[in-house]
mmCIF file of C-alpha atoms and ligand atoms in Angstrom:
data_model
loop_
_atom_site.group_PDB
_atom_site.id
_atom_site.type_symbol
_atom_site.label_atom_id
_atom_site.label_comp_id
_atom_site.label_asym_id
_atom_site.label_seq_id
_atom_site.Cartn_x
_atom_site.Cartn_y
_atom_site.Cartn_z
ATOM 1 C CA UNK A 27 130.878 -0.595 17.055
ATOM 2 C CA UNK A 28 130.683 2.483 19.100
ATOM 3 C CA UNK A 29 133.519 5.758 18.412
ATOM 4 C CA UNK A 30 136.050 6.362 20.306
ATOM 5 C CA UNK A 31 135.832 9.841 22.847
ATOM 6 C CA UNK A 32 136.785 12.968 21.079
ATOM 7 C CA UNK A 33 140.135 13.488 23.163
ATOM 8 C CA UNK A 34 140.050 16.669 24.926
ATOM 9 C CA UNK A 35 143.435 16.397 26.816
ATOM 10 C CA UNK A 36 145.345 18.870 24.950
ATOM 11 C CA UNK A 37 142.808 21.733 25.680
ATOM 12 C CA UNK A 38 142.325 20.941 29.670
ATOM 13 C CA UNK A 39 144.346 23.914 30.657
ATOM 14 C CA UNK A 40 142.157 26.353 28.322
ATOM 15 C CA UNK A 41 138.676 26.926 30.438
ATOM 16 C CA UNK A 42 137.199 28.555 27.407
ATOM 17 C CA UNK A 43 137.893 25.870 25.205
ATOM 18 C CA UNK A 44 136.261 23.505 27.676
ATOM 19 C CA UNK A 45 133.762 25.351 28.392
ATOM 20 C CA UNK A 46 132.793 25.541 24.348
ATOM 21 C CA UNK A 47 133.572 22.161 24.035
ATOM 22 C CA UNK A 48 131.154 20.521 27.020
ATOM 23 C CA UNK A 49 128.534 22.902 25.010
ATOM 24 C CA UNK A 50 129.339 21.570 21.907
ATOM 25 C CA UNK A 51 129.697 17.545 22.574
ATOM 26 C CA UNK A 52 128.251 17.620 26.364
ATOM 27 C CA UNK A 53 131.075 16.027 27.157
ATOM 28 C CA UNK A 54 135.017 15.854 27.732
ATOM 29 C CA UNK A 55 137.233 13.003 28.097
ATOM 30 C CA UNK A 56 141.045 13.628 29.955
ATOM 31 C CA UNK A 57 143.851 11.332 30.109
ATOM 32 C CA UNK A 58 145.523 11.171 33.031
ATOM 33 C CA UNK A 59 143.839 14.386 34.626
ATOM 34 C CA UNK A 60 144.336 12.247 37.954
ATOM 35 C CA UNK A 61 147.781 10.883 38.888
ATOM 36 C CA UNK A 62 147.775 7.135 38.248
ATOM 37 C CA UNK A 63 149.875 5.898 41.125
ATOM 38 C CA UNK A 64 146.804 8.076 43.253
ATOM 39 C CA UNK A 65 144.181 6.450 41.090
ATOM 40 C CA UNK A 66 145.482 2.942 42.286
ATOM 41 C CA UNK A 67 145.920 3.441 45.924
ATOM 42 C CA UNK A 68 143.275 4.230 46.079
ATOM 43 C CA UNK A 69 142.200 0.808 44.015
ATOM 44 C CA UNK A 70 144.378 -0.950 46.295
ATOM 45 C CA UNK A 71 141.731 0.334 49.217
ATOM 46 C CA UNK A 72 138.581 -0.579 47.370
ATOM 47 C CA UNK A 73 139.668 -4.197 46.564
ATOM 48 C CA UNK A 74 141.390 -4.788 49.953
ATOM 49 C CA UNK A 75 137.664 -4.102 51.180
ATOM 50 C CA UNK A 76 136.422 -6.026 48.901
ATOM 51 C CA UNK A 77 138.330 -8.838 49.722
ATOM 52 C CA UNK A 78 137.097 -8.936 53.528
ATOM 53 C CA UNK A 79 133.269 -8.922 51.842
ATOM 54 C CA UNK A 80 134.280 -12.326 50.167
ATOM 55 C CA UNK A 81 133.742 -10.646 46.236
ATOM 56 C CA UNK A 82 137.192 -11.450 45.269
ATOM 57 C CA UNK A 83 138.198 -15.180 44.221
ATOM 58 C CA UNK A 84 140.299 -16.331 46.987
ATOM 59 C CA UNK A 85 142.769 -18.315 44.738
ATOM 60 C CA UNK A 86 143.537 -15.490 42.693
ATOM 61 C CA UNK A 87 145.688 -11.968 44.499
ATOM 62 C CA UNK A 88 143.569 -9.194 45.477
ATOM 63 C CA UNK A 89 145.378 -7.169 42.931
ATOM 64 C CA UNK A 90 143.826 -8.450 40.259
ATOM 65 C CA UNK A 91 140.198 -7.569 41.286
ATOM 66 C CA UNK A 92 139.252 -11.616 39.708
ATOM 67 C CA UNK A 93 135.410 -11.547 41.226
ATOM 68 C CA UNK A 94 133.894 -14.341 42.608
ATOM 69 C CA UNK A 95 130.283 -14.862 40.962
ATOM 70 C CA UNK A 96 129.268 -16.888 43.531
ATOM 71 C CA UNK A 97 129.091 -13.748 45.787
ATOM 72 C CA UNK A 98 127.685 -11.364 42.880
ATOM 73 C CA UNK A 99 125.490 -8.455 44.454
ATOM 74 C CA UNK A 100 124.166 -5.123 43.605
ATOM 75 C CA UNK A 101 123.285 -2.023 45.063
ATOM 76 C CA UNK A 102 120.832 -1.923 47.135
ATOM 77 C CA UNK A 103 120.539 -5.202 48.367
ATOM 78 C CA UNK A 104 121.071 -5.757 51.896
ATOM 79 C CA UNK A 105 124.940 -8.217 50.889
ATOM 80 C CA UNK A 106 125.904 -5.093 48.717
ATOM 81 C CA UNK A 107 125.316 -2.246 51.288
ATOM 82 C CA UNK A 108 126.607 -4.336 54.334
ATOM 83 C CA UNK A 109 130.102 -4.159 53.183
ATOM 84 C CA UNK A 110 129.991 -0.811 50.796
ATOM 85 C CA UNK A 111 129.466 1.160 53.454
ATOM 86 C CA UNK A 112 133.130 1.054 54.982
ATOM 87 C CA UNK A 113 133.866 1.802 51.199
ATOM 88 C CA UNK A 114 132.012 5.104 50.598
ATOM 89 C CA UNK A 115 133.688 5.919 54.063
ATOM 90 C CA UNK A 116 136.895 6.118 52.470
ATOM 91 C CA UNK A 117 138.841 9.696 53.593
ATOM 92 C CA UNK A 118 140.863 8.546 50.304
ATOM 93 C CA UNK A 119 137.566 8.605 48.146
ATOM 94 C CA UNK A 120 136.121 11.920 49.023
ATOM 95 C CA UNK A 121 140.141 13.229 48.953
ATOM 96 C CA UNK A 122 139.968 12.193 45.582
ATOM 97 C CA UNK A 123 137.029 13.587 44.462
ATOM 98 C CA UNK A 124 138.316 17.160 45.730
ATOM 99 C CA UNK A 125 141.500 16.514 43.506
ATOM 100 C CA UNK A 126 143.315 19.813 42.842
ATOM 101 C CA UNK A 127 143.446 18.523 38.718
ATOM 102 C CA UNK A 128 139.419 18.052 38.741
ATOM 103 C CA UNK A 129 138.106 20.771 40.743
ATOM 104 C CA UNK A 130 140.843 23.189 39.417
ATOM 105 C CA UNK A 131 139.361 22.064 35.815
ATOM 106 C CA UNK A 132 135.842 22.282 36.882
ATOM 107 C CA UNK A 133 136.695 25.910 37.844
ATOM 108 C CA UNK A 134 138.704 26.761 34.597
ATOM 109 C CA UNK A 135 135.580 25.543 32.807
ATOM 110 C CA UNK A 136 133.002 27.534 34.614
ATOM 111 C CA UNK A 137 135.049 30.512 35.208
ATOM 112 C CA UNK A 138 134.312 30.910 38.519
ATOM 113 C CA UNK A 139 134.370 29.194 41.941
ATOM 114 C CA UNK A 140 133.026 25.510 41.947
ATOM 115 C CA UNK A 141 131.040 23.388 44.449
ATOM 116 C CA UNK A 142 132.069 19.877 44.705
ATOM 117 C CA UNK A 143 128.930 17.947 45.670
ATOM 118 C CA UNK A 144 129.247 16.408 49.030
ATOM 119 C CA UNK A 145 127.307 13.349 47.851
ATOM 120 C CA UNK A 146 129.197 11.019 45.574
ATOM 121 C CA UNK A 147 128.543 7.274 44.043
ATOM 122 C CA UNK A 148 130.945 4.650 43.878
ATOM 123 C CA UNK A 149 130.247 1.399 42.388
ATOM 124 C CA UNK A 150 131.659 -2.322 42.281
ATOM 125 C CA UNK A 151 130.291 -4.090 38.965
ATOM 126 C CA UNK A 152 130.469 -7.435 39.003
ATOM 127 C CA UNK A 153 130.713 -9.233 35.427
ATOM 128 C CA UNK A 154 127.375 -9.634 33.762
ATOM 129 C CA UNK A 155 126.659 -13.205 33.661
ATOM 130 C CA UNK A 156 123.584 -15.184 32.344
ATOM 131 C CA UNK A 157 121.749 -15.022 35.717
ATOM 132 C CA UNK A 158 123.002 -11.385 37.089
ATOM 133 C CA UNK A 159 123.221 -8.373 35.052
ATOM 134 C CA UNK A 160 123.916 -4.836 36.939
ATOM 135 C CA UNK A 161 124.770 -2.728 33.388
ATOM 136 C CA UNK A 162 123.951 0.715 34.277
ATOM 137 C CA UNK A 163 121.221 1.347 31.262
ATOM 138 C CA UNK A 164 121.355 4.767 29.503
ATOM 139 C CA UNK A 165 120.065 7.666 31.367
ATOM 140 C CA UNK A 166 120.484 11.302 32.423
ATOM 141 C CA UNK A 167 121.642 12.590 36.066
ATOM 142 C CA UNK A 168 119.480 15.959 36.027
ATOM 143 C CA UNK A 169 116.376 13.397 36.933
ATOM 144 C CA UNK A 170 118.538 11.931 40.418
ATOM 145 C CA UNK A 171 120.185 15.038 41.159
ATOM 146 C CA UNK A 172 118.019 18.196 40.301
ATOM 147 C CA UNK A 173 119.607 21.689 41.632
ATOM 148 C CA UNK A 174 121.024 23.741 38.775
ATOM 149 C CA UNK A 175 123.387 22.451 36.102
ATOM 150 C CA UNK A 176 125.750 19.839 37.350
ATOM 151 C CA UNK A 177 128.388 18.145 35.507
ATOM 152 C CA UNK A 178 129.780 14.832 36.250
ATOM 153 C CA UNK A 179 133.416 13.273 36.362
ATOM 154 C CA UNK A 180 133.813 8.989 36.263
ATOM 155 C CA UNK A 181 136.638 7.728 37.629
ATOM 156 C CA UNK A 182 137.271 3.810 36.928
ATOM 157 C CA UNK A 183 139.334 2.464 40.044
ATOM 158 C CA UNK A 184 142.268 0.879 37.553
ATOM 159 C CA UNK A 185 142.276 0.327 33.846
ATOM 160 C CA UNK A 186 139.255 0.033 32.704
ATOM 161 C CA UNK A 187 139.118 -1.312 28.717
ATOM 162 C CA UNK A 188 135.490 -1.306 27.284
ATOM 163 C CA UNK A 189 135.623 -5.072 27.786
ATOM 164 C CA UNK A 190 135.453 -4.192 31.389
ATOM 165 C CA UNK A 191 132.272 -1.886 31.481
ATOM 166 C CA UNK A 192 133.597 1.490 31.160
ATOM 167 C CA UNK A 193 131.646 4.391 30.110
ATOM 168 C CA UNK A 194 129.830 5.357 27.078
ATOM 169 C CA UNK A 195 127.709 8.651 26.005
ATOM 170 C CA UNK A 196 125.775 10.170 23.156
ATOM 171 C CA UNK A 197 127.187 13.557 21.694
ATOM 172 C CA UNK A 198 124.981 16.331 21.649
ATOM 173 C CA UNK A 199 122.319 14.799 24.100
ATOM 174 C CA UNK A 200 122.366 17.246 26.523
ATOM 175 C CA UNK A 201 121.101 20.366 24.397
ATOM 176 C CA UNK A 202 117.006 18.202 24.123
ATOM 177 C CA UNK A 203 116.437 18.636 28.272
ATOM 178 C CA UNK A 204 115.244 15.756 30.086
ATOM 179 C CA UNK A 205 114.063 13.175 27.931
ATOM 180 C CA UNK A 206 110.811 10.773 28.094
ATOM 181 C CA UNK A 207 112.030 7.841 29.983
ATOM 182 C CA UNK A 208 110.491 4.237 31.026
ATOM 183 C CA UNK A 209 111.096 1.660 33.974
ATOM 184 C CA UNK A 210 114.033 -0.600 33.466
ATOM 185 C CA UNK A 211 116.120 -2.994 35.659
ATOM 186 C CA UNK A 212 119.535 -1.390 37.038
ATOM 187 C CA UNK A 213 120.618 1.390 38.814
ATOM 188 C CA UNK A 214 118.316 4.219 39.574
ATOM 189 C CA UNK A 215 115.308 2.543 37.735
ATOM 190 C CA UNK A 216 114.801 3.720 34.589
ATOM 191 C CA UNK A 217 116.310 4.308 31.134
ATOM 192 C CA UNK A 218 115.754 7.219 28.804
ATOM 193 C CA UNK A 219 113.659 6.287 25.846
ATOM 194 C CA UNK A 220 115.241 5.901 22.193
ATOM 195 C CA UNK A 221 118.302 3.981 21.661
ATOM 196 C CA UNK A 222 120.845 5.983 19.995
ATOM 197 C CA UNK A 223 122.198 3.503 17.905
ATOM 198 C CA UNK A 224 125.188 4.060 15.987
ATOM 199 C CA UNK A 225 125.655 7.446 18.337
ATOM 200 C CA UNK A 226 127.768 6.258 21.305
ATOM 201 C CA UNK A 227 131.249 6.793 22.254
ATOM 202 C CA UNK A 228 133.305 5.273 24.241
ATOM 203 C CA UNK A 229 137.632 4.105 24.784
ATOM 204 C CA UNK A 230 139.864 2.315 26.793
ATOM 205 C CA UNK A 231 140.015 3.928 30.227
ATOM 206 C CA UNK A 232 143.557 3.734 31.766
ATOM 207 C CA UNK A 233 143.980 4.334 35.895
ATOM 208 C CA UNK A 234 143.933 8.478 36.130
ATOM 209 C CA UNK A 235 141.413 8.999 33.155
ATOM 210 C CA UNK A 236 138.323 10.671 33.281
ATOM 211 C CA UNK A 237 135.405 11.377 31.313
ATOM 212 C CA UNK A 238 133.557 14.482 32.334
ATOM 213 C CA UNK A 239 129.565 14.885 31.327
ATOM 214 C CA UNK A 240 126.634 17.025 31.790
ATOM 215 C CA UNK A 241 123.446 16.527 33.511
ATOM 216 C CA UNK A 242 121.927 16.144 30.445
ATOM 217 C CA UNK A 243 123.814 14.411 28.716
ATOM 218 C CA UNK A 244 122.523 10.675 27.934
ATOM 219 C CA UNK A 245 125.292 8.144 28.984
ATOM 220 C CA UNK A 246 125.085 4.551 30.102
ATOM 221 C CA UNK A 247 127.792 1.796 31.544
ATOM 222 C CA UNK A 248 129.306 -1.091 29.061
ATOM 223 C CA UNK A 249 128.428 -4.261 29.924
ATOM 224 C CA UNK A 250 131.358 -5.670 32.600
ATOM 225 C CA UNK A 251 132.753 -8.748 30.265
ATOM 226 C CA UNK A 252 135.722 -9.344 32.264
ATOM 227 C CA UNK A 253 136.296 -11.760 34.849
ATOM 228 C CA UNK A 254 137.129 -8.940 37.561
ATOM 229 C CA UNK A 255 135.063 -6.785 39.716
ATOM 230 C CA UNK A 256 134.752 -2.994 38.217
ATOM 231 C CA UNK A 257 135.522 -0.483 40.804
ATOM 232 C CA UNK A 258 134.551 3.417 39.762
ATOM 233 C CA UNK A 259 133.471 6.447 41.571
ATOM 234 C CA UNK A 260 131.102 9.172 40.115
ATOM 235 C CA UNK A 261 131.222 12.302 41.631
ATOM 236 C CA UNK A 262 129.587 15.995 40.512
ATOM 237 C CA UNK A 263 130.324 19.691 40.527
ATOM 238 C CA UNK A 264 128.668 22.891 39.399
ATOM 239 C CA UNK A 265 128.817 26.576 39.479
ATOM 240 C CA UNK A 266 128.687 27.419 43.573
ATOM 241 C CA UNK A 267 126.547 30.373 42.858
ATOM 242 C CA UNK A 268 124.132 28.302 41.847
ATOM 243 C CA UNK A 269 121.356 26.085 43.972
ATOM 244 C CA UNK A 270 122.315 22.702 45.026
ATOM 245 C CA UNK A 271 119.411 20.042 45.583
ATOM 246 C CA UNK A 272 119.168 18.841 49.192
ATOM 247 C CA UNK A 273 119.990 15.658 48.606
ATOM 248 C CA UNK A 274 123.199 15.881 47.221
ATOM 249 C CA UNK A 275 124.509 17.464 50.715
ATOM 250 C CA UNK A 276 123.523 14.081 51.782
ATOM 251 C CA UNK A 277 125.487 10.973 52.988
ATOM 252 C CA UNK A 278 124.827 8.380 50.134
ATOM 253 C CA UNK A 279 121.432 6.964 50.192
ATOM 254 C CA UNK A 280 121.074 9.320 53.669
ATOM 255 C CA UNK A 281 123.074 5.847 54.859
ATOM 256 C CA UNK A 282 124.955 8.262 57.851
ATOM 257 C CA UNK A 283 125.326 11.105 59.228
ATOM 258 C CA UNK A 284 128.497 12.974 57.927
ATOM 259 C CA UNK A 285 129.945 12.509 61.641
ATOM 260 C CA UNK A 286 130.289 8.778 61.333
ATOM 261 C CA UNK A 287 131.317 9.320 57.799
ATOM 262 C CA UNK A 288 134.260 11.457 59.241
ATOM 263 C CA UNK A 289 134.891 9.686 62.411
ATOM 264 C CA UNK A 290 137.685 7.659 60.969
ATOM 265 C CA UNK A 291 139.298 9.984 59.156
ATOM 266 C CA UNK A 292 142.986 11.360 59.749
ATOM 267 C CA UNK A 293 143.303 14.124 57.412
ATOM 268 C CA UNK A 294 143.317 17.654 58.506
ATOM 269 C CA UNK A 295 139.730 19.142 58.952
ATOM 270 C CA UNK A 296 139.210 20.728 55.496
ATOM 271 C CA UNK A 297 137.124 18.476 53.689
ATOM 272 C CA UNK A 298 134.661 18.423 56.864
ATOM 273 C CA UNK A 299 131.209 20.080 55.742
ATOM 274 C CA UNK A 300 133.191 22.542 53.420
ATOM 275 C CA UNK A 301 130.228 23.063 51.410
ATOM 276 C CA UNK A 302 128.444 25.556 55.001
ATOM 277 C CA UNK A 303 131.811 27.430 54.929
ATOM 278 C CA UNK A 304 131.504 27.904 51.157
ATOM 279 C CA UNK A 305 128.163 29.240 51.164
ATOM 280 C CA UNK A 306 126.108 26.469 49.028
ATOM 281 C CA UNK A 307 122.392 28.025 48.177
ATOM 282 C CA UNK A 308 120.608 24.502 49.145
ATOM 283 C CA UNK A 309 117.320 23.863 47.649
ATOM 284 C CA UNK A 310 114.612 21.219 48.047
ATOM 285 C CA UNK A 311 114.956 18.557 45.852
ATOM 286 C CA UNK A 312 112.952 18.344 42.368
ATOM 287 C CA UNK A 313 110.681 15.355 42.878
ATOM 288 C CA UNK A 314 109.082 15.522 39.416
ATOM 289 C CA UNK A 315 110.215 13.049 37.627
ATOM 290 C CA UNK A 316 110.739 10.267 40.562
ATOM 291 C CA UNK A 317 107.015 11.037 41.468
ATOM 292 C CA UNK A 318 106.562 9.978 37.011
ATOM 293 C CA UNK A 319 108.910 6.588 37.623
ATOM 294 C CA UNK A 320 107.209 5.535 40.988
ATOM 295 C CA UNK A 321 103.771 5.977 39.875
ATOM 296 C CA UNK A 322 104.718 3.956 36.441
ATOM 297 C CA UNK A 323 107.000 1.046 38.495
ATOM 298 C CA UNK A 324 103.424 0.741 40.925
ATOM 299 C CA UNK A 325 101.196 0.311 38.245
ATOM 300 C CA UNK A 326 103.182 -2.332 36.621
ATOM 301 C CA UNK A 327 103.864 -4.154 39.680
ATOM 302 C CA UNK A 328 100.188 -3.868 40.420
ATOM 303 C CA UNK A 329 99.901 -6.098 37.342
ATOM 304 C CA UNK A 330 102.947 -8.231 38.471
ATOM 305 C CA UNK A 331 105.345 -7.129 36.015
ATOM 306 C CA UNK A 332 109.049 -7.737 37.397
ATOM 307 C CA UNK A 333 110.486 -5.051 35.793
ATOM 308 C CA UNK A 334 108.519 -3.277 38.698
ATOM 309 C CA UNK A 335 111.588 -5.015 41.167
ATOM 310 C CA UNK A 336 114.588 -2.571 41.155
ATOM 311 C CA UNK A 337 112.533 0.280 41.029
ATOM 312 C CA UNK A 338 110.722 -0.923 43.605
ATOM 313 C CA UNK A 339 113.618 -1.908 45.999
ATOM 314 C CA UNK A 340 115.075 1.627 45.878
ATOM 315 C CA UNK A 341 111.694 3.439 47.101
ATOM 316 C CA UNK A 342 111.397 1.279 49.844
ATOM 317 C CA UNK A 343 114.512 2.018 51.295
ATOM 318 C CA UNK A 344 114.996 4.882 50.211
ATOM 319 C CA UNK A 345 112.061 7.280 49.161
ATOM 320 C CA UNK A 346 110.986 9.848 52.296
ATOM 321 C CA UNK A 347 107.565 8.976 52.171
ATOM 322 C CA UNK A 348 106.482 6.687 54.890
ATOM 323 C CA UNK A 349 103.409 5.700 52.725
ATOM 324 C CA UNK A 350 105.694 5.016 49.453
ATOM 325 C CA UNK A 351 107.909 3.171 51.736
ATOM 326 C CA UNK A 352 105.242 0.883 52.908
ATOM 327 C CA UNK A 353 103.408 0.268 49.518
ATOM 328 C CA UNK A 354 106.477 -0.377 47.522
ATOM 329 C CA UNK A 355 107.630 -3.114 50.679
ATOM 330 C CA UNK A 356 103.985 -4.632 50.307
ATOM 331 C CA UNK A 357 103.966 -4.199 46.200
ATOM 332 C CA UNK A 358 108.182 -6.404 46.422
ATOM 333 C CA UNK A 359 106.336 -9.086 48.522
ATOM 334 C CA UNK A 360 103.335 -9.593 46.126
ATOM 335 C CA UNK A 361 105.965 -10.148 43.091
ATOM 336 C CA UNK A 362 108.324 -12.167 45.220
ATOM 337 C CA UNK A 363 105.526 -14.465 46.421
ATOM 338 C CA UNK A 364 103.976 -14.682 42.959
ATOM 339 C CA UNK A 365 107.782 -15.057 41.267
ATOM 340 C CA UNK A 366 108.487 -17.961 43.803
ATOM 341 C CA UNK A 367 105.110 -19.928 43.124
ATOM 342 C CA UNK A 368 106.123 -19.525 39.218
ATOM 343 C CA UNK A 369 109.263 -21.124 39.964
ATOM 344 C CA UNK A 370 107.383 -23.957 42.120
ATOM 345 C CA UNK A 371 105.179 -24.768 39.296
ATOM 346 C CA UNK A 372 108.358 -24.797 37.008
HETATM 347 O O1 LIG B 411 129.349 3.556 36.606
HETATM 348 C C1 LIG B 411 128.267 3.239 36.144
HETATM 349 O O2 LIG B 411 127.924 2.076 35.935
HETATM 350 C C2 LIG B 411 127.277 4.320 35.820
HETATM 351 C C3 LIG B 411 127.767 5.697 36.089
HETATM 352 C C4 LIG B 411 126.742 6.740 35.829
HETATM 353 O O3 LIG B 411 125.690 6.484 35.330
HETATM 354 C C5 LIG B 411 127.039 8.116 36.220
HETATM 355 O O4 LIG B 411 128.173 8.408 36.594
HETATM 356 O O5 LIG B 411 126.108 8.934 36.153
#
């Protein structure tokens, strides 16, 4: 049985108390900090997208989010990105993330002026089932993100009960640094060692909640046990006097240039590479610790371990080395081949 969040609504207009509080707990969940009817327009988007991709059950309204398993997918695969790019697109989305209620508490917090990261992550989860699993396993940011301190703030796209995959963390995390980690399945590839059990916390998420978490602070997603598709956005802030990696001025997964991100959008010009006109101190990215997980997910897929596969996946789309690109490609066709010929013999 996890805890519930320690509730820090009542203190969301007090930066100081915030402030203490993210030092104390590394963490603080708000109800309602967004306006709900926002919240789910902006839902209404995301599923009305997800409709056209064919994840939604087609006897069932697109209001209800019902996903069709048949059609289950995950970042990165090549049926995941081919319709999630026209979501991370969204004018509504990055709106959203530069909500006056979330940067304007990001800013009581740190006392001073805040940078909203250009890069953002939103996710559809489809229910875990006994042959797909996408559970986000317990992690920390700092290793994906690097700069200086950034904090985090989930938004679920819609109620989002435990039941449904919301978000859980471990108080007090944050203060140990980055942690030893290992290779795992899921999103970004690995999973902080230890398991924390008995430590997490987690509630009911209604449409307009947020949780708000540092990038220290050890966190991982719920397992989706609904029967509907669970739609979220992560997106992360810090200090702007202090440096911002590289890659989070970036499109997500460097997928476009911001121009064709903005080409569709209406709004007034504001939100259009703010971050110049703001003065963001850009640094190169902190490869440390992705150099640690690559060189661990090639020796085990040297020795054909499947675990190797996610991992994998990501560098080879992703990494900016030409010669990681093409090893982890060769290193995903070795396992495939050798994973099919299992199943042959089967
Ligand atoms: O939404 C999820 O499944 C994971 C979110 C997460 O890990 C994050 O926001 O850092």
């Amino acid at each position: 049985m996890v805890k519930p969040f320690q509730d820090s609504t009542s203190i969301a207009g007090d930066g100081k108390a915030l402030a203490a509080r993210m030092e104390a707990e590394g963490y603080l969940f708000v109800r309602g900090l967004l306006p709900r009817d926002e919240v789910l327009a902006l839902r209404g988007q995301f599923l009305e997208l997800a409709a056209k991709a064919g994840w939604l059950r087609a006897d069932r309204p697109v209001a209800e989010g019902a996903a069709d398993q048949g059609r289950a997918c995950k970042d990165p695969e090549p049926a995941y990105i081919q319709h999630f790019k026209a979501m991370w697109k969204l004018e509504a989305l990055h709106r959203m993330k530069h909500h006056p209620n979330l940067v304007g508490l990001f800013e009581r917090m740190f006392g001073e002026p805040a940078l909203v990261h250009p890069l953002l992550v939103a996710r559809n989860i489809f229910p875990a089932s006994n042959g797909f699993d996408f559970t986000t396993g317990r992690h920390q940011d700092r290793i994906h993100i690097g700069g200086g301190t950034s904090y985090a703030a989930w938004v679920p796209l819609g109620d989002c009960p435990m039941t449904k995959g919301g978000l859980t963390m471990v108080p007090g995390s944050h203060r140990a640094g980055v942690l030893p980690f290992r290779i795992a399945a899921g999103a970004g590839g690995l999973e902080t060692e230890g398991t924390y059990d008995g430590e997490w916390v987690a509630s009911d998420f209604r449409a307009g909640d947020v949780v708000i978490f540092s990038d220290t602070t050890v966190h991982k997603a719920l397992p989706n046990r609904s029967g509907e598709l669970r739609q979220s956005f992560d997106a992360r802030y810090q200090r702007l006097s202090d440096p911002v990696a590289e890659v989070s001025i970036r499109t997500y997964a460097n997928m476009f240039d911001w121009s064709e991100v903005y080409a569709g959008w209406k709004g007034s010009e504001d939100l259009r590479y703010y971050w110049i006109r703001q003065g963001a101190r850009i640094v190169p990215f902190d490869t440390q610790y992705y150099e640690r997980r690559d060189a661990i997910a090639f020796d085990l897929a040297e020795r054909g371990d499947m675990l190797a596969r996610d991992t994998l996946l990501r560098v080879a789309q992703r990494d900016p080395d030409a010669a990681k690109r093409t090893r982890a490609a060769g290193l995903l066709e070795k396992l495939d081949a050798a994973y099919a010929a299992t199943a042959r013999v089967a």
